[in-house]
mmCIF file of C-alpha atoms in Angstrom:
data_model
loop_
_atom_site.group_PDB
_atom_site.id
_atom_site.type_symbol
_atom_site.label_atom_id
_atom_site.label_comp_id
_atom_site.label_asym_id
_atom_site.label_seq_id
_atom_site.Cartn_x
_atom_site.Cartn_y
_atom_site.Cartn_z
ATOM 1 C CA MET A 248 7.420 2.299 27.461
ATOM 2 C CA GLU A 249 5.211 1.941 24.737
ATOM 3 C CA ASN A 250 4.138 5.437 25.011
ATOM 4 C CA ALA A 251 7.271 6.912 26.012
ATOM 5 C CA ARG A 252 8.315 8.748 23.016
ATOM 6 C CA GLU A 253 12.273 8.096 22.242
ATOM 7 C CA LYS A 254 14.588 11.417 21.523
ATOM 8 C CA VAL A 255 15.491 11.283 17.881
ATOM 9 C CA ILE A 256 18.070 13.364 15.452
ATOM 10 C CA VAL A 257 17.216 12.512 11.684
ATOM 11 C CA VAL A 258 20.355 12.367 9.747
ATOM 12 C CA GLY A 259 20.360 12.927 5.684
ATOM 13 C CA CYS A 260 22.888 13.257 3.040
ATOM 14 C CA GLN A 261 22.230 15.147 0.101
ATOM 15 C CA LEU A 262 23.674 13.899 -3.256
ATOM 16 C CA PRO A 263 24.148 15.542 -6.681
ATOM 17 C CA GLU A 264 21.164 13.682 -8.011
ATOM 18 C CA MET A 265 18.665 14.939 -5.517
ATOM 19 C CA ASP A 266 17.278 18.543 -5.627
ATOM 20 C CA ASP A 267 16.663 21.034 -2.694
ATOM 21 C CA PHE A 268 12.844 20.158 -3.151
ATOM 22 C CA ARG A 269 13.379 16.494 -3.235
ATOM 23 C CA PHE A 270 15.715 16.167 -0.339
ATOM 24 C CA GLU A 271 13.577 18.621 1.689
ATOM 25 C CA ASN A 272 10.615 15.971 1.361
ATOM 26 C CA SER A 273 12.247 13.064 1.808
ATOM 27 C CA MET A 274 13.465 14.471 5.156
ATOM 28 C CA GLU A 275 10.207 15.520 5.764
ATOM 29 C CA GLU A 276 8.718 11.949 5.122
ATOM 30 C CA LEU A 277 11.574 10.953 7.343
ATOM 31 C CA VAL A 278 10.124 13.047 9.950
ATOM 32 C CA SER A 279 6.681 11.590 9.524
ATOM 33 C CA LEU A 280 7.997 7.943 9.832
ATOM 34 C CA THR A 281 9.876 8.327 12.978
ATOM 35 C CA ASP A 282 6.620 10.153 14.413
ATOM 36 C CA THR A 283 4.784 7.386 13.166
ATOM 37 C CA ALA A 284 6.940 4.692 15.071
ATOM 38 C CA ASN A 285 6.507 6.889 18.255
ATOM 39 C CA GLY A 286 9.698 8.668 17.811
ATOM 40 C CA GLU A 287 10.122 12.616 18.925
ATOM 41 C CA VAL A 288 12.453 14.229 16.163
ATOM 42 C CA ILE A 289 14.129 17.064 18.336
ATOM 43 C CA LEU A 290 16.564 18.021 15.200
ATOM 44 C CA ARG A 291 17.734 17.288 11.679
ATOM 45 C CA VAL A 292 21.585 17.099 10.787
ATOM 46 C CA THR A 293 22.240 17.278 6.662
ATOM 47 C CA GLN A 294 25.574 17.335 4.789
ATOM 48 C CA LYS A 295 25.701 17.678 0.915
ATOM 49 C CA ARG A 296 28.291 15.282 -0.734
ATOM 50 C CA ASP A 297 28.989 13.651 -4.044
ATOM 51 C CA LYS A 298 28.757 10.151 -2.707
ATOM 52 C CA PRO A 299 28.217 9.070 1.043
ATOM 53 C CA ASP A 300 31.282 8.248 3.072
ATOM 54 C CA SER A 301 31.789 4.593 2.601
ATOM 55 C CA SER A 302 33.084 4.031 6.356
ATOM 56 C CA THR A 303 30.707 6.604 8.392
ATOM 57 C CA TYR A 304 27.988 7.759 5.440
ATOM 58 C CA LEU A 305 28.694 11.353 6.423
ATOM 59 C CA GLY A 306 32.098 13.181 6.609
ATOM 60 C CA LYS A 307 34.503 12.990 9.967
ATOM 61 C CA GLY A 308 33.736 16.528 10.927
ATOM 62 C CA LYS A 309 29.948 16.174 10.880
ATOM 63 C CA VAL A 310 30.218 12.585 12.849
ATOM 64 C CA GLU A 311 32.108 14.200 15.534
ATOM 65 C CA GLU A 312 29.581 17.350 15.653
ATOM 66 C CA LEU A 313 26.542 14.279 15.559
ATOM 67 C CA ARG A 314 28.411 12.985 18.681
ATOM 68 C CA ASN A 315 28.608 16.347 20.365
ATOM 69 C CA LEU A 316 25.125 17.051 19.749
ATOM 70 C CA ILE A 317 24.099 13.491 20.996
ATOM 71 C CA GLU A 318 25.426 14.122 24.623
ATOM 72 C CA GLU A 319 24.448 17.577 24.934
ATOM 73 C CA LEU A 320 20.730 17.142 23.867
ATOM 74 C CA GLU A 321 20.807 13.335 25.543
ATOM 75 C CA VAL A 322 19.565 11.994 22.262
ATOM 76 C CA ASP A 323 18.185 8.265 22.571
ATOM 77 C CA VAL A 324 18.608 7.138 18.502
ATOM 78 C CA VAL A 325 19.909 8.381 15.488
ATOM 79 C CA ILE A 326 17.948 7.678 12.442
ATOM 80 C CA PHE A 327 19.292 8.336 9.136
ATOM 81 C CA ASN A 328 17.757 8.452 5.429
ATOM 82 C CA SER A 329 19.313 5.799 3.491
ATOM 83 C CA GLU A 330 20.183 1.906 3.885
ATOM 84 C CA LEU A 331 23.333 2.115 5.845
ATOM 85 C CA THR A 332 25.904 -0.881 4.837
ATOM 86 C CA PRO A 333 26.722 -3.206 7.507
ATOM 87 C CA SER A 334 30.215 -1.675 8.222
ATOM 88 C CA GLN A 335 28.369 2.048 8.134
ATOM 89 C CA LEU A 336 26.186 1.019 10.840
ATOM 90 C CA ARG A 337 28.995 -0.739 12.652
ATOM 91 C CA ASN A 338 31.387 2.141 12.725
ATOM 92 C CA LEU A 339 28.989 4.701 13.513
ATOM 93 C CA SER A 340 27.645 3.135 16.423
ATOM 94 C CA ASN A 341 31.216 2.374 17.737
ATOM 95 C CA GLN A 342 31.537 6.236 17.388
ATOM 96 C CA LEU A 343 28.381 7.872 18.036
ATOM 97 C CA GLN A 344 27.778 5.187 21.027
ATOM 98 C CA THR A 345 24.271 5.393 20.767
ATOM 99 C CA LYS A 346 21.300 3.359 19.038
ATOM 100 C CA ILE A 347 21.850 4.025 15.281
ATOM 101 C CA ILE A 348 18.943 2.887 12.677
ATOM 102 C CA ASP A 349 18.416 3.401 9.120
ATOM 103 C CA ARG A 350 15.047 4.138 6.991
ATOM 104 C CA THR A 351 14.406 0.336 6.097
ATOM 105 C CA GLN A 352 14.863 -0.636 9.823
ATOM 106 C CA LEU A 353 12.697 2.348 10.707
ATOM 107 C CA ILE A 354 9.980 1.038 8.218
ATOM 108 C CA LEU A 355 10.453 -2.490 9.209
ATOM 109 C CA ASP A 356 9.769 -1.287 12.919
ATOM 110 C CA ILE A 357 6.432 0.288 11.699
ATOM 111 C CA PHE A 358 5.785 -2.585 9.681
ATOM 112 C CA ALA A 359 5.702 -4.589 13.008
ATOM 113 C CA ARG A 360 3.914 -2.392 14.559
ATOM 114 C CA ARG A 361 0.863 -2.232 11.928
ATOM 115 C CA ALA A 362 0.592 -6.282 11.323
ATOM 116 C CA LYS A 363 -2.287 -7.596 12.801
ATOM 117 C CA SER A 364 -3.090 -11.130 10.529
ATOM 118 C CA ARG A 365 -0.718 -14.072 10.968
ATOM 119 C CA GLU A 366 0.784 -13.504 7.376
ATOM 120 C CA GLY A 367 1.327 -9.956 8.173
ATOM 121 C CA LYS A 368 3.581 -11.243 11.081
ATOM 122 C CA LEU A 369 4.848 -13.697 9.278
ATOM 123 C CA GLN A 370 6.004 -11.550 6.399
ATOM 124 C CA VAL A 371 7.691 -8.690 8.489
ATOM 125 C CA GLU A 372 9.549 -11.431 10.950
ATOM 126 C CA LEU A 373 11.001 -12.651 7.322
ATOM 127 C CA ALA A 374 11.822 -9.088 6.236
ATOM 128 C CA GLN A 375 13.608 -8.346 9.343
ATOM 129 C CA LEU A 376 15.501 -11.250 10.034
ATOM 130 C CA GLU A 377 16.789 -11.024 6.052
ATOM 131 C CA TYR A 378 17.675 -7.332 7.003
ATOM 132 C CA LEU A 379 19.347 -8.332 9.975
ATOM 133 C CA LEU A 380 21.503 -11.815 8.782
ATOM 134 C CA PRO A 381 24.253 -9.377 7.019
ATOM 135 C CA ARG A 382 24.537 -6.981 9.883
ATOM 136 C CA LEU A 383 25.286 -9.750 12.536
ATOM 137 C CA VAL A 384 28.929 -10.042 11.439
ATOM 138 C CA GLY A 385 31.466 -8.940 14.040
ATOM 139 C CA GLN A 386 28.805 -7.174 16.179
ATOM 140 C CA GLY A 387 29.126 -7.552 19.916
ATOM 141 C CA THR A 388 28.358 -4.679 22.290
ATOM 142 C CA GLU A 389 26.420 -3.065 19.492
ATOM 143 C CA LEU A 390 23.693 -5.148 20.175
ATOM 144 C CA SER A 391 23.269 -4.365 23.198
ATOM 145 C CA ARG A 392 22.219 -0.844 22.518
ATOM 146 C CA LEU A 393 19.627 -2.138 20.414
ATOM 147 C CA GLY A 394 17.189 -2.326 23.525
ATOM 148 C CA GLY A 395 14.022 -0.309 23.721
ATOM 149 C CA GLY A 396 11.830 1.304 21.157
ATOM 150 C CA ILE A 397 12.065 2.260 17.688
ATOM 151 C CA GLY A 398 14.142 -0.207 15.150
ATOM 152 C CA THR A 399 13.605 -3.366 17.285
ATOM 153 C CA ARG A 400 10.230 -4.115 17.716
ATOM 154 C CA GLY A 401 8.135 -7.092 16.490
ATOM 155 C CA PRO A 402 9.116 -10.976 16.495
ATOM 156 C CA GLY A 403 12.922 -9.989 14.757
ATOM 157 C CA GLU A 404 13.984 -8.405 17.889
ATOM 158 C CA THR A 405 14.360 -11.512 19.847
ATOM 159 C CA LYS A 406 16.298 -13.052 17.060
ATOM 160 C CA LEU A 407 18.918 -10.416 17.498
ATOM 161 C CA GLU A 408 21.820 -12.053 19.635
ATOM 162 C CA THR A 409 21.268 -16.208 18.189
ATOM 163 C CA ASP A 410 23.536 -17.151 15.814
ATOM 164 C CA ARG A 411 23.449 -17.065 11.974
ATOM 165 C CA ARG A 412 22.267 -20.875 11.659
ATOM 166 C CA HIS A 413 19.374 -20.227 13.869
ATOM 167 C CA ILE A 414 18.114 -17.453 11.968
ATOM 168 C CA ARG A 415 18.465 -19.039 8.362
ATOM 169 C CA ASN A 416 16.679 -21.510 9.943
ATOM 170 C CA ARG A 417 14.016 -19.391 11.140
ATOM 171 C CA ILE A 418 13.904 -17.957 7.643
ATOM 172 C CA ASN A 419 13.580 -21.008 6.132
ATOM 173 C CA GLU A 420 10.465 -22.082 8.551
ATOM 174 C CA ILE A 421 8.819 -18.781 7.800
ATOM 175 C CA LYS A 422 9.118 -19.160 3.845
ATOM 176 C CA ASN A 423 7.250 -22.492 4.268
ATOM 177 C CA GLN A 424 4.367 -21.622 6.353
ATOM 178 C CA LEU A 425 4.349 -18.139 4.120
ATOM 179 C CA SER A 426 4.212 -20.636 0.991
ATOM 180 C CA VAL A 427 1.313 -22.573 2.169
ATOM 181 C CA ILE A 428 -0.618 -19.061 3.080
ATOM 182 C CA VAL A 429 -0.264 -18.098 -0.934
ATOM 183 C CA GLU A 430 -1.298 -20.914 -1.968
ATOM 184 C CA HIS A 431 -4.871 -20.552 0.250
ATOM 185 C CA ARG A 432 -4.622 -17.015 -1.471
ATOM 186 C CA LYS A 433 -4.294 -18.167 -4.565
ATOM 187 C CA ARG A 434 -7.088 -20.677 -4.473
ATOM 188 C CA TYR A 435 -9.549 -18.154 -2.822
ATOM 189 C CA ARG A 436 -8.415 -15.580 -5.904
ATOM 190 C CA SER A 437 -9.040 -18.653 -8.330
ATOM 191 C CA ASN A 438 -12.591 -19.149 -6.831
ATOM 192 C CA ARG A 439 -13.239 -15.326 -6.963
ATOM 193 C CA LYS A 440 -12.246 -15.270 -10.494
ATOM 194 C CA LYS A 441 -14.445 -18.485 -11.327
ATOM 195 C CA LYS A 442 -17.317 -16.653 -10.101
ATOM 196 C CA ASN A 443 -16.536 -13.676 -12.136
ATOM 197 C CA THR A 444 -16.437 -11.388 -9.501
ATOM 198 C CA TYR A 445 -15.369 -7.658 -10.847
ATOM 199 C CA GLN A 446 -12.131 -7.047 -8.558
ATOM 200 C CA ILE A 447 -11.071 -3.272 -7.860
ATOM 201 C CA ALA A 448 -8.231 -2.529 -6.394
ATOM 202 C CA LEU A 449 -6.830 0.944 -4.477
ATOM 203 C CA ILE A 450 -3.688 1.441 -4.668
ATOM 204 C CA GLY A 451 -1.539 4.939 -3.706
ATOM 205 C CA TYR A 452 1.377 6.062 -1.844
ATOM 206 C CA THR A 453 1.403 5.543 2.002
ATOM 207 C CA ASN A 454 -1.021 7.998 3.501
ATOM 208 C CA ALA A 455 -2.670 9.047 0.349
ATOM 209 C CA GLY A 456 -6.405 8.542 1.978
ATOM 210 C CA LYS A 457 -7.260 4.949 0.826
ATOM 211 C CA SER A 458 -8.364 3.215 3.981
ATOM 212 C CA THR A 459 -10.587 6.453 4.533
ATOM 213 C CA LEU A 460 -11.894 6.375 0.973
ATOM 214 C CA PHE A 461 -12.487 1.919 1.393
ATOM 215 C CA ASN A 462 -14.211 3.007 4.301
ATOM 216 C CA ARG A 463 -16.693 5.395 3.324
ATOM 217 C CA LEU A 464 -17.398 3.356 0.248
ATOM 218 C CA THR A 465 -18.157 -0.028 1.695
ATOM 219 C CA VAL A 466 -18.952 0.907 5.314
ATOM 220 C CA ALA A 467 -15.985 -0.897 6.416
ATOM 221 C CA ALA A 468 -13.745 -0.631 9.579
ATOM 222 C CA SER A 469 -10.427 -0.538 7.967
ATOM 223 C CA TYR A 470 -7.838 0.803 10.207
ATOM 224 C CA GLU A 471 -8.029 4.565 9.476
ATOM 225 C CA GLU A 472 -5.248 7.164 10.816
ATOM 226 C CA ASN A 473 -3.417 10.513 9.519
ATOM 227 C CA LYS A 474 -0.016 7.915 9.697
ATOM 228 C CA LEU A 475 2.248 6.246 7.283
ATOM 229 C CA PHE A 476 1.359 2.775 6.731
ATOM 230 C CA ALA A 477 -1.725 3.041 8.578
ATOM 231 C CA THR A 478 -3.114 -0.078 6.630
ATOM 232 C CA LEU A 479 -1.043 -3.398 6.323
ATOM 233 C CA ASP A 480 -2.829 -5.978 5.686
ATOM 234 C CA PRO A 481 -5.032 -6.268 2.707
ATOM 235 C CA LEU A 482 -8.728 -5.952 3.435
ATOM 236 C CA THR A 483 -11.538 -6.899 0.732
ATOM 237 C CA ARG A 484 -15.087 -5.993 0.617
ATOM 238 C CA LYS A 485 -17.952 -5.809 -1.468
ATOM 239 C CA LEU A 486 -19.247 -2.739 -3.096
ATOM 240 C CA VAL A 487 -22.455 -2.112 -4.495
ATOM 241 C CA LEU A 488 -22.451 0.205 -7.600
ATOM 242 C CA HIS A 489 -25.781 2.433 -8.458
ATOM 243 C CA SER A 490 -27.076 0.055 -10.890
ATOM 244 C CA GLY A 491 -26.869 -2.799 -8.012
ATOM 245 C CA PHE A 492 -23.973 -4.444 -9.636
ATOM 246 C CA THR A 493 -21.458 -5.808 -6.723
ATOM 247 C CA VAL A 494 -17.844 -5.525 -7.373
ATOM 248 C CA LEU A 495 -14.936 -6.282 -4.493
ATOM 249 C CA LEU A 496 -12.944 -3.525 -3.506
ATOM 250 C CA SER A 497 -9.442 -4.410 -1.893
ATOM 251 C CA ASP A 498 -7.619 -1.803 0.306
ATOM 252 C CA THR A 499 -3.754 -2.063 0.273
ATOM 253 C CA VAL A 500 -0.506 -1.490 1.731
ATOM 254 C CA GLY A 501 0.565 1.964 1.225
ATOM 255 C CA PHE A 502 3.507 2.240 -1.807
ATOM 256 C CA ILE A 503 6.271 4.319 -0.704
ATOM 257 C CA GLU A 504 9.975 5.349 -2.236
ATOM 258 C CA ASP A 505 12.886 3.145 -2.313
ATOM 259 C CA LEU A 506 10.759 0.733 -0.462
ATOM 260 C CA PRO A 507 13.133 -1.963 1.540
ATOM 261 C CA THR A 508 13.897 -4.665 -1.263
ATOM 262 C CA THR A 509 13.468 -7.473 1.711
ATOM 263 C CA LEU A 510 10.148 -5.970 1.965
ATOM 264 C CA VAL A 511 9.161 -5.693 -1.417
ATOM 265 C CA ALA A 512 9.848 -9.618 -1.623
ATOM 266 C CA ALA A 513 7.852 -10.362 1.329
ATOM 267 C CA PHE A 514 4.894 -8.655 0.527
ATOM 268 C CA ARG A 515 4.824 -9.713 -2.619
ATOM 269 C CA SER A 516 1.983 -11.926 -2.160
ATOM 270 C CA THR A 517 0.451 -8.839 -0.458
ATOM 271 C CA LEU A 518 0.379 -7.012 -3.616
ATOM 272 C CA GLU A 519 -0.608 -9.668 -5.698
ATOM 273 C CA GLU A 520 -3.909 -8.660 -4.784
ATOM 274 C CA VAL A 521 -3.347 -5.674 -7.427
ATOM 275 C CA ALA A 522 -1.868 -7.460 -10.238
ATOM 276 C CA GLU A 523 -5.443 -9.778 -10.052
ATOM 277 C CA ALA A 524 -7.443 -6.601 -10.204
ATOM 278 C CA ASP A 525 -10.008 -5.728 -13.436
ATOM 279 C CA LEU A 526 -9.249 -1.742 -12.301
ATOM 280 C CA LEU A 527 -7.072 -0.011 -10.146
ATOM 281 C CA LEU A 528 -8.212 3.067 -8.111
ATOM 282 C CA HIS A 529 -4.728 4.981 -8.113
ATOM 283 C CA VAL A 530 -5.281 7.441 -5.076
ATOM 284 C CA ILE A 531 -2.880 10.626 -4.838
ATOM 285 C CA ASP A 532 -2.425 13.019 -1.529
ATOM 286 C CA ALA A 533 -3.303 16.266 -3.575
ATOM 287 C CA SER A 534 -2.443 18.240 -0.605
ATOM 288 C CA ASN A 535 0.871 16.769 -0.492
ATOM 289 C CA PRO A 536 3.986 19.010 -1.968
ATOM 290 C CA ASP A 537 5.432 15.945 -3.352
ATOM 291 C CA TYR A 538 2.439 14.378 -4.855
ATOM 292 C CA ASP A 539 4.004 14.309 -8.359
ATOM 293 C CA GLN A 540 6.826 11.825 -7.103
ATOM 294 C CA HIS A 541 4.648 9.947 -5.237
ATOM 295 C CA GLU A 542 2.322 9.101 -8.247
ATOM 296 C CA LYS A 543 5.852 8.156 -10.352
ATOM 297 C CA THR A 544 7.110 6.224 -7.181
ATOM 298 C CA VAL A 545 3.680 4.016 -7.541
ATOM 299 C CA ASN A 546 3.619 3.573 -11.020
ATOM 300 C CA LYS A 547 7.096 2.017 -11.047
ATOM 301 C CA ILE A 548 5.839 -0.476 -8.501
ATOM 302 C CA LEU A 549 3.157 -1.147 -10.513
ATOM 303 C CA LYS A 550 5.496 -2.036 -13.428
ATOM 304 C CA GLU A 551 7.669 -4.254 -11.199
ATOM 305 C CA LEU A 552 4.295 -6.125 -10.428
ATOM 306 C CA HIS A 553 3.537 -6.246 -14.287
ATOM 307 C CA ALA A 554 0.237 -4.634 -13.314
ATOM 308 C CA GLU A 555 1.183 -1.493 -15.254
ATOM 309 C CA LYS A 556 -1.667 -2.598 -17.990
ATOM 310 C CA ILE A 557 -4.472 -2.898 -15.955
ATOM 311 C CA PRO A 558 -7.111 -0.154 -16.406
ATOM 312 C CA GLN A 559 -6.384 2.574 -14.129
ATOM 313 C CA LEU A 560 -8.331 5.443 -12.688
ATOM 314 C CA VAL A 561 -6.263 8.239 -10.781
ATOM 315 C CA LEU A 562 -8.344 10.036 -7.814
ATOM 316 C CA TYR A 563 -6.463 13.021 -7.161
ATOM 317 C CA ASN A 564 -7.657 12.951 -3.139
ATOM 318 C CA LYS A 565 -7.508 15.418 -0.360
ATOM 319 C CA MET A 566 -8.921 18.111 -2.926
ATOM 320 C CA ASP A 567 -10.262 20.004 -0.049
ATOM 321 C CA ARG A 568 -7.064 20.789 1.588
ATOM 322 C CA VAL A 569 -5.178 20.870 -2.319
ATOM 323 C CA HIS A 570 -1.722 22.219 -2.261
ATOM 324 C CA ASN A 571 -1.132 25.761 -4.078
ATOM 325 C CA ASP A 572 1.064 24.743 -6.627
ATOM 326 C CA PHE A 573 -1.211 21.453 -7.552
ATOM 327 C CA VAL A 574 -1.404 20.737 -11.391
ATOM 328 C CA PRO A 575 -3.031 17.170 -12.191
ATOM 329 C CA THR A 576 -0.003 15.362 -14.191
ATOM 330 C CA ALA A 577 -1.833 11.895 -14.667
ATOM 331 C CA ASP A 578 -2.623 10.671 -18.521
ATOM 332 C CA GLY A 579 -5.970 8.901 -18.965
ATOM 333 C CA LYS A 580 -8.891 8.515 -16.325
ATOM 334 C CA VAL A 581 -8.882 10.939 -13.579
ATOM 335 C CA LEU A 582 -11.249 12.275 -11.211
ATOM 336 C CA GLN A 583 -10.369 14.944 -8.411
ATOM 337 C CA ILE A 584 -12.297 14.265 -4.720
ATOM 338 C CA SER A 585 -12.103 14.382 -1.251
ATOM 339 C CA ALA A 586 -12.886 10.751 0.234
ATOM 340 C CA LEU A 587 -15.092 12.775 2.941
ATOM 341 C CA ASN A 588 -17.527 14.332 0.429
ATOM 342 C CA LEU A 589 -20.561 11.745 -0.191
ATOM 343 C CA ALA A 590 -21.055 13.957 -3.721
ATOM 344 C CA ASP A 591 -17.745 12.986 -4.648
ATOM 345 C CA ARG A 592 -18.121 9.328 -3.954
ATOM 346 C CA GLU A 593 -21.185 8.947 -5.728
ATOM 347 C CA ARG A 594 -19.318 10.570 -8.567
ATOM 348 C CA LEU A 595 -16.604 7.862 -8.199
ATOM 349 C CA LYS A 596 -19.457 5.130 -8.346
ATOM 350 C CA ARG A 597 -20.677 6.445 -11.261
ATOM 351 C CA LYS A 598 -16.994 6.575 -13.053
ATOM 352 C CA ILE A 599 -16.187 2.831 -12.252
ATOM 353 C CA GLU A 600 -19.436 1.859 -14.186
ATOM 354 C CA GLU A 601 -18.623 3.722 -17.311
ATOM 355 C CA MET A 602 -15.436 2.485 -17.023
ATOM 356 C CA MET A 603 -16.827 -1.158 -16.814
ATOM 357 C CA ILE A 604 -19.370 -0.524 -19.727
ATOM 358 C CA GLU A 605 -16.208 0.248 -22.024
ATOM 359 C CA GLU A 606 -15.516 -3.465 -21.693
ATOM 360 C CA MET A 607 -18.981 -5.066 -21.148
ATOM 361 C CA VAL A 608 -21.442 -6.099 -24.115
ATOM 362 C CA GLN A 609 -25.258 -4.628 -24.485
ATOM 363 C CA TYR A 610 -27.985 -7.204 -23.885
ATOM 364 C CA GLU A 611 -31.688 -7.054 -23.988
ATOM 365 C CA VAL A 612 -33.858 -9.406 -22.854
ATOM 366 C CA ASN A 613 -37.657 -10.050 -21.509
ATOM 367 C CA LEU A 614 -37.923 -12.303 -18.680
ATOM 368 C CA PRO A 615 -41.354 -14.067 -17.562
ATOM 369 C CA SER A 616 -42.721 -12.745 -14.455
ATOM 370 C CA THR A 617 -41.755 -16.279 -12.697
ATOM 371 C CA SER A 618 -38.047 -15.831 -13.402
ATOM 372 C CA GLY A 619 -37.601 -13.905 -9.814
ATOM 373 C CA LYS A 620 -33.920 -15.405 -9.382
ATOM 374 C CA LEU A 621 -32.690 -14.535 -12.646
ATOM 375 C CA LEU A 622 -33.906 -11.229 -12.599
ATOM 376 C CA ALA A 623 -31.989 -10.550 -9.181
ATOM 377 C CA ARG A 624 -29.162 -11.920 -10.778
ATOM 378 C CA LEU A 625 -29.220 -9.299 -13.516
ATOM 379 C CA LYS A 626 -29.358 -6.939 -10.748
ATOM 380 C CA GLU A 627 -26.320 -7.719 -8.883
ATOM 381 C CA GLU A 628 -24.159 -9.328 -11.952
ATOM 382 C CA THR A 629 -25.015 -6.767 -14.851
ATOM 383 C CA ILE A 630 -25.382 -2.813 -15.020
ATOM 384 C CA LEU A 631 -29.088 -2.836 -15.384
ATOM 385 C CA ARG A 632 -29.598 0.431 -17.233
ATOM 386 C CA GLU A 633 -33.761 -0.055 -17.884
ATOM 387 C CA LEU A 634 -36.032 -2.316 -16.278
ATOM 388 C CA LYS A 635 -40.158 -2.260 -17.377
ATOM 389 C CA PHE A 636 -42.799 -4.594 -16.714
ATOM 390 C CA LEU A 637 -45.201 -5.074 -19.408
ATOM 391 C CA GLU A 638 -48.662 -6.241 -18.347
ATOM 392 C CA SER A 639 -49.780 -7.392 -21.896
ATOM 393 C CA ASP A 640 -47.671 -10.581 -21.768
ATOM 394 C CA GLU A 641 -46.214 -10.316 -17.930
ATOM 395 C CA THR A 642 -42.784 -10.018 -18.625
ATOM 396 C CA TYR A 643 -39.893 -8.051 -17.504
ATOM 397 C CA GLN A 644 -38.205 -5.937 -20.090
ATOM 398 C CA CYS A 645 -34.367 -5.863 -19.011
ATOM 399 C CA LYS A 646 -31.752 -3.621 -20.874
ATOM 400 C CA GLY A 647 -27.968 -3.269 -19.728
ATOM 401 C CA TYR A 648 -24.442 -4.179 -19.913
ATOM 402 C CA ILE A 649 -22.810 -7.695 -18.957
ATOM 403 C CA PHE A 650 -19.498 -8.875 -19.214
ATOM 404 C CA ALA A 651 -19.283 -11.355 -22.317
ATOM 405 C CA HIS A 652 -17.363 -14.128 -20.650
ATOM 406 C CA SER A 653 -19.835 -14.110 -17.577
ATOM 407 C CA PRO A 654 -21.663 -17.556 -17.565
ATOM 408 C CA LEU A 655 -25.251 -15.192 -17.006
ATOM 409 C CA TYR A 656 -24.391 -13.878 -20.459
ATOM 410 C CA GLY A 657 -24.898 -17.301 -21.933
ATOM 411 C CA GLU A 658 -28.218 -17.614 -19.836
ATOM 412 C CA ILE A 659 -29.340 -14.332 -21.521
ATOM 413 C CA LYS A 660 -28.646 -15.892 -24.596
ATOM 414 C CA LYS A 661 -30.567 -18.846 -24.169
ATOM 415 C CA GLN A 662 -33.564 -17.099 -23.064
ATOM 416 C CA ASN A 663 -33.551 -15.235 -26.056
ATOM 417 C CA ASP A 664 -33.137 -18.101 -28.344
ATOM 418 C CA GLY A 665 -36.302 -19.335 -26.363
ATOM 419 C CA ASP A 666 -38.091 -16.878 -26.867
ATOM 420 C CA GLY A 667 -37.488 -16.934 -30.768
ATOM 421 C CA GLU A 668 -38.720 -20.516 -31.280
#
């Protein structure tokens, strides 16, 4: 049944604070999310309200209309564009007599499909169980309608009809396992810091083109697809800049507006890669009509991660398919690129070096021709701008930029002091 696409109606409630443009884009995003979860949207149902109905989300008349449409079109799933309360979910399920899921459950389902690593799978299961726990009260016959595809995939589904105590025990078990993984990740990051490795994180709204750029820059095999949440597990690779300086580049999970709170908590450790970075490359899809809102969403999440003060280079991507009304809105350092364009990627690498130089100090050192190892380190760990071999005294004259906290800077100073004696 994995390849059979379920017939879906998507439902949205437009509230006064959301204008038509934003609402239409949020419904478009829901359709994309449904497609990513292998569902086929056959109809959209929307309603304007001052606030959602506390018991059924939509008004009574709209629920009745929806019930008739479900029967007429033989719909498998109805997906709501907001997180439903446990009572709304229960009431709608009873009245519509079909599988009901909300935006949160849909995102959890996609994450369950995408998780590859042990950590990713555990985090998804934790988020699913924490979402399900309050929704198990009083649910009986509704649970039997939760079989099939969308919204029930992944480790969480086998726990649905078990008792709450069992679920709580499993939640604690997962948290313990994750704490071990988090500690391991911390040690790994700490070792990288000790080695003074410069770390860059690719961030951005889901489907902005981060993995495409990551693959082209590092010649890696990160999962790349024109679907939401194509990348879930963080991936880190070496990136060699023009000067030879080697940095670490991390690809991260795509951000999304109103990311379910259970997921924000569950993926905190994954997103810690971002908070530890020396530079953030914020990728924005310039072909998306709602690019401005995507940019704001990412910056809001960065604040929540206490990462808003990290130097940031904004990359407006997909300029080969740029939206007609596109106008750059970011402050600070900006590049307009297409990840598929080699010249643009080379410009990006030069810009990264420029931004690094702003934080570095200049050095000049003469190395004896026998200092091959030290010279190799200068090429990899500094931005070497000038290298001359002076035949008169058989030395290499090196000029460039280095981080003042680098142990190599101490060695350069020692070398210079030795020359002066």
